[in-house]
Every structure is written in C-alpha cells, then in structure tokens.
Amino acid sequence: MQGPNPNNPYPMAGFPQVCYLKNVVQNPQIEVGDYSYYDDPDGAENFERNVLYLFPFIGDKLVIGKFCALARGVKFIMNGANHPLSGLSTYPFWIFGGGWENSMPPKSELPFKGDTRVGNDVWIGYDALIMPGVNIGNGAIISSRAVVTRDVPAYSVVGGNPAAVIKMRFEPEQIARLEALRWWDWPVDKITARLPHIVAGDIDALGRDS
Ligand SMILES: CC(C)(COP(=O)(O)OP(=O)(O)OC[C@H]1O[C@@H](n2cnc3c(N)ncnc32)[C@H](O)[C@@H]1OP(=O)(O)O)[C@@H](O)C(=O)NCCC(=O)NCCS
C-alpha cells in the first residue's frame, strides 16, 4: 500500500483547497517535504503569498519538513521585513532614492535572524504567524493565531502572542524515542503498515515493530 501520491498537487479527489505544497512552490528559497499540505479555499496553490518579505538579495530560506499540516492563513515573515534597529531612525530612507540611496547600511548590518525551519509532522493552526529565523521542532503544534517569535521545542503545543509552551504532547523519554525513530523518513509502505500505531499514539508498539 503506497498511500496517496506525494507528487499529486491535489491529493484529495474533488477537494482542491488542499494542496501538497512541494508540487506548487516555485521560489527556490522555499523547500517543502513530501506530504506537507496547505489548506485554503482561496487557492492553496498560491501559498507563496503567505511567505512575506522573502527577497533574493537576502537569500534566507523557508524549509518545511514532511507530513506538516498548514492551516488557512498561516504566514511566515522572513528577514526582509526587518528594518535596521541600530540607527537613530528605523525609516528606510535609501529605498526612495532622490539622493538618499547611498544611505543604505551594508548588508552585514541589516537584521538577519537566519532561515526559518519547520520540522516534520508539525501542525500549524489557522492564522498563525511565524517570525524570521524561528525553528519549529518535529511534532510541534502551533495554536491558531499564535505569533511565534522563538524556537518551538519538538512535540510541544505553543500558543498566544508571543507564543509560549502550553503543554508538552508526550513525556521527555517518549519524545526522545520519537525523535530517534523518525517515522516520517521510513519507506511509505512501512509507514502504511504502522499507521494504526502512529494514529493511536502507541509509541511502545511503534518502537517494537520498527
Ligand atoms: C492548540 C490546540 C490544538 C489545543 O487543543 P487542546 O489540547 O484541546 O487544548 P485546550 O482547548 O484543552 O486548551 C489548552 C490550553 O491552551 C489554551 N489555548 C488553546 N488554544 C489556544 C490558542 N489558539 N491560543 C492561545 N492559547 C490557546 C487554552 O486556553 C488552554 O489554556 P489553560 O490550560 O490555561 O486553560 C487548539 O486550541 C488549536 O489552536 N488548534 C488549531 C485549530 C486550527 O487552527 N485548525 C485549522 C484547520 S487544520
């Protein structure tokens, strides 16, 4: 049993608002793993419009792992959004020209928080906002309308503005086992065979059978 085809942009027959993102994303600064989907009745294939201030001259990346579920309105703010904070003014004089163009600080002085990384098996709720440079661990849940400003631990549930850990999904020892098993990297027929354990939350059985 091979499951759905990860290369099919619209894996749910008759329901094109759900889109396997890796098949529609064109910007080379965005990478998405197999089976990760975006759900949006306004055109899930237009996901790139949710990745804001992503500029080639900055070169930062948004990397999303496998088996992630991205709800409608999820937005990623990238490094190009941040004005320099080190001067007396945050106004970007240089973008307007007229003799002001030379005031642009060197690229090394522009704020840069690094790439944004979303792990595997991450669920990001409705209208969540992810700030630049954030790393979201495997198995995390981002609540609806969360504003994520800091890294998110694996298998945590975070929410609010700024997002804070609401709870952990499993015990530390169970999380370590899940991180070691990395079921999302298994061959798909093995994932298919183990789905009852994955869906039921039976970590002991998943580990025993793997
Ligand atoms: C995060 C979420 C999964 C938590 O579900 P849950 O485990 O059943 O949580 P509960 O409803 O028991 O709430 C647990 C705590 O989280 C808080 N919480 C829940 N949702 C929250 C949110 N969006 N923002 C901030 N805090 C939230 C609750 O107030 C509660 O706090 P308390 O313990 O101080 O009372 C759920 O609230 C959520 O946001 N789901 C996303 C839904 C969505 O956007 N779906 C899109 C389609 S896929």
CSV table of C-alpha atoms in Angstrom, one decimal, residues 87-162:
chain,number,residue,atom,x,y,z
A,87,GLY,CA,20.5,53.7,13.8
A,88,LEU,CA,18.7,56.7,15.3
A,89,SER,CA,15.8,56.1,12.8
A,90,THR,CA,14.2,52.9,11.5
A,91,TYR,CA,13.0,54.7,8.4
A,92,PRO,CA,14.4,53.1,5.2
A,93,PHE,CA,15.5,56.4,3.5
A,94,TRP,CA,17.6,54.6,0.9
A,95,ILE,CA,14.7,52.8,-0.8
A,96,PHE,CA,13.2,56.1,-2.0
A,97,GLY,CA,16.2,57.4,-3.9
A,98,GLY,CA,16.4,61.1,-4.7
A,99,GLY,CA,19.9,61.2,-3.3
A,100,TRP,CA,19.0,59.1,-0.3
A,101,GLU,CA,20.0,55.8,-1.9
A,102,ASN,CA,23.6,56.0,-0.6
A,103,SER,CA,22.4,55.9,3.0
A,104,MET,CA,21.8,52.2,2.8
A,105,PRO,CA,23.7,50.3,5.5
A,106,PRO,CA,25.9,47.4,4.4
A,107,LYS,CA,24.1,44.1,4.1
A,108,SER,CA,26.0,42.8,7.1
A,109,GLU,CA,24.4,45.5,9.3
A,110,LEU,CA,20.8,44.6,8.2
A,111,PRO,CA,18.9,42.5,10.8
A,112,PHE,CA,19.3,38.8,9.9
A,113,LYS,CA,17.9,36.0,12.1
A,114,GLY,CA,18.6,33.1,9.8
A,115,ASP,CA,16.5,30.7,7.9
A,116,THR,CA,13.0,29.6,9.1
A,117,ARG,CA,12.8,25.9,9.7
A,118,VAL,CA,9.7,23.8,10.3
A,119,GLY,CA,10.4,20.2,11.3
A,120,ASN,CA,8.4,17.1,10.3
A,121,ASP,CA,4.8,16.3,11.4
A,122,VAL,CA,4.2,19.9,12.5
A,123,TRP,CA,0.6,21.2,12.7
A,124,ILE,CA,0.3,24.9,12.3
A,125,GLY,CA,-3.1,26.3,13.1
A,126,TYR,CA,-5.3,28.9,11.5
A,127,ASP,CA,-3.8,32.4,11.0
A,128,ALA,CA,-0.6,31.6,12.9
A,129,LEU,CA,2.3,34.0,12.3
A,130,ILE,CA,5.9,32.7,12.3
A,131,MET,CA,8.6,35.3,12.7
A,132,PRO,CA,12.1,35.2,11.0
A,133,GLY,CA,14.7,32.7,12.0
A,134,VAL,CA,12.4,30.5,14.1
A,135,ASN,CA,13.0,26.8,14.3
A,136,ILE,CA,9.9,24.6,14.9
A,137,GLY,CA,10.7,21.1,16.2
A,138,ASN,CA,9.3,17.9,15.0
A,139,GLY,CA,5.8,17.0,16.1
A,140,ALA,CA,5.0,20.5,17.4
A,141,ILE,CA,1.6,22.1,17.3
A,142,ILE,CA,1.2,25.8,16.7
A,143,SER,CA,-2.2,27.1,18.0
A,144,SER,CA,-4.5,29.2,15.9
A,145,ARG,CA,-3.4,32.9,15.8
A,146,ALA,CA,-0.1,32.2,17.6
A,147,VAL,CA,2.7,34.7,17.0
A,148,VAL,CA,5.8,32.5,17.1
A,149,THR,CA,8.9,34.6,18.0
A,150,ARG,CA,11.1,32.0,19.5
A,151,ASP,CA,12.2,28.4,18.7
A,152,VAL,CA,9.5,25.8,19.4
A,153,PRO,CA,10.5,22.6,21.2
A,154,ALA,CA,9.7,19.3,19.5
A,155,TYR,CA,6.3,17.8,20.5
A,156,SER,CA,5.3,20.9,22.3
A,157,VAL,CA,2.0,22.8,21.9
A,158,VAL,CA,2.5,26.6,21.7
A,159,GLY,CA,0.1,29.4,21.6
A,160,GLY,CA,-0.5,33.1,22.2
A,161,ASN,CA,1.4,36.3,21.4
A,162,PRO,CA,4.3,35.9,21.9
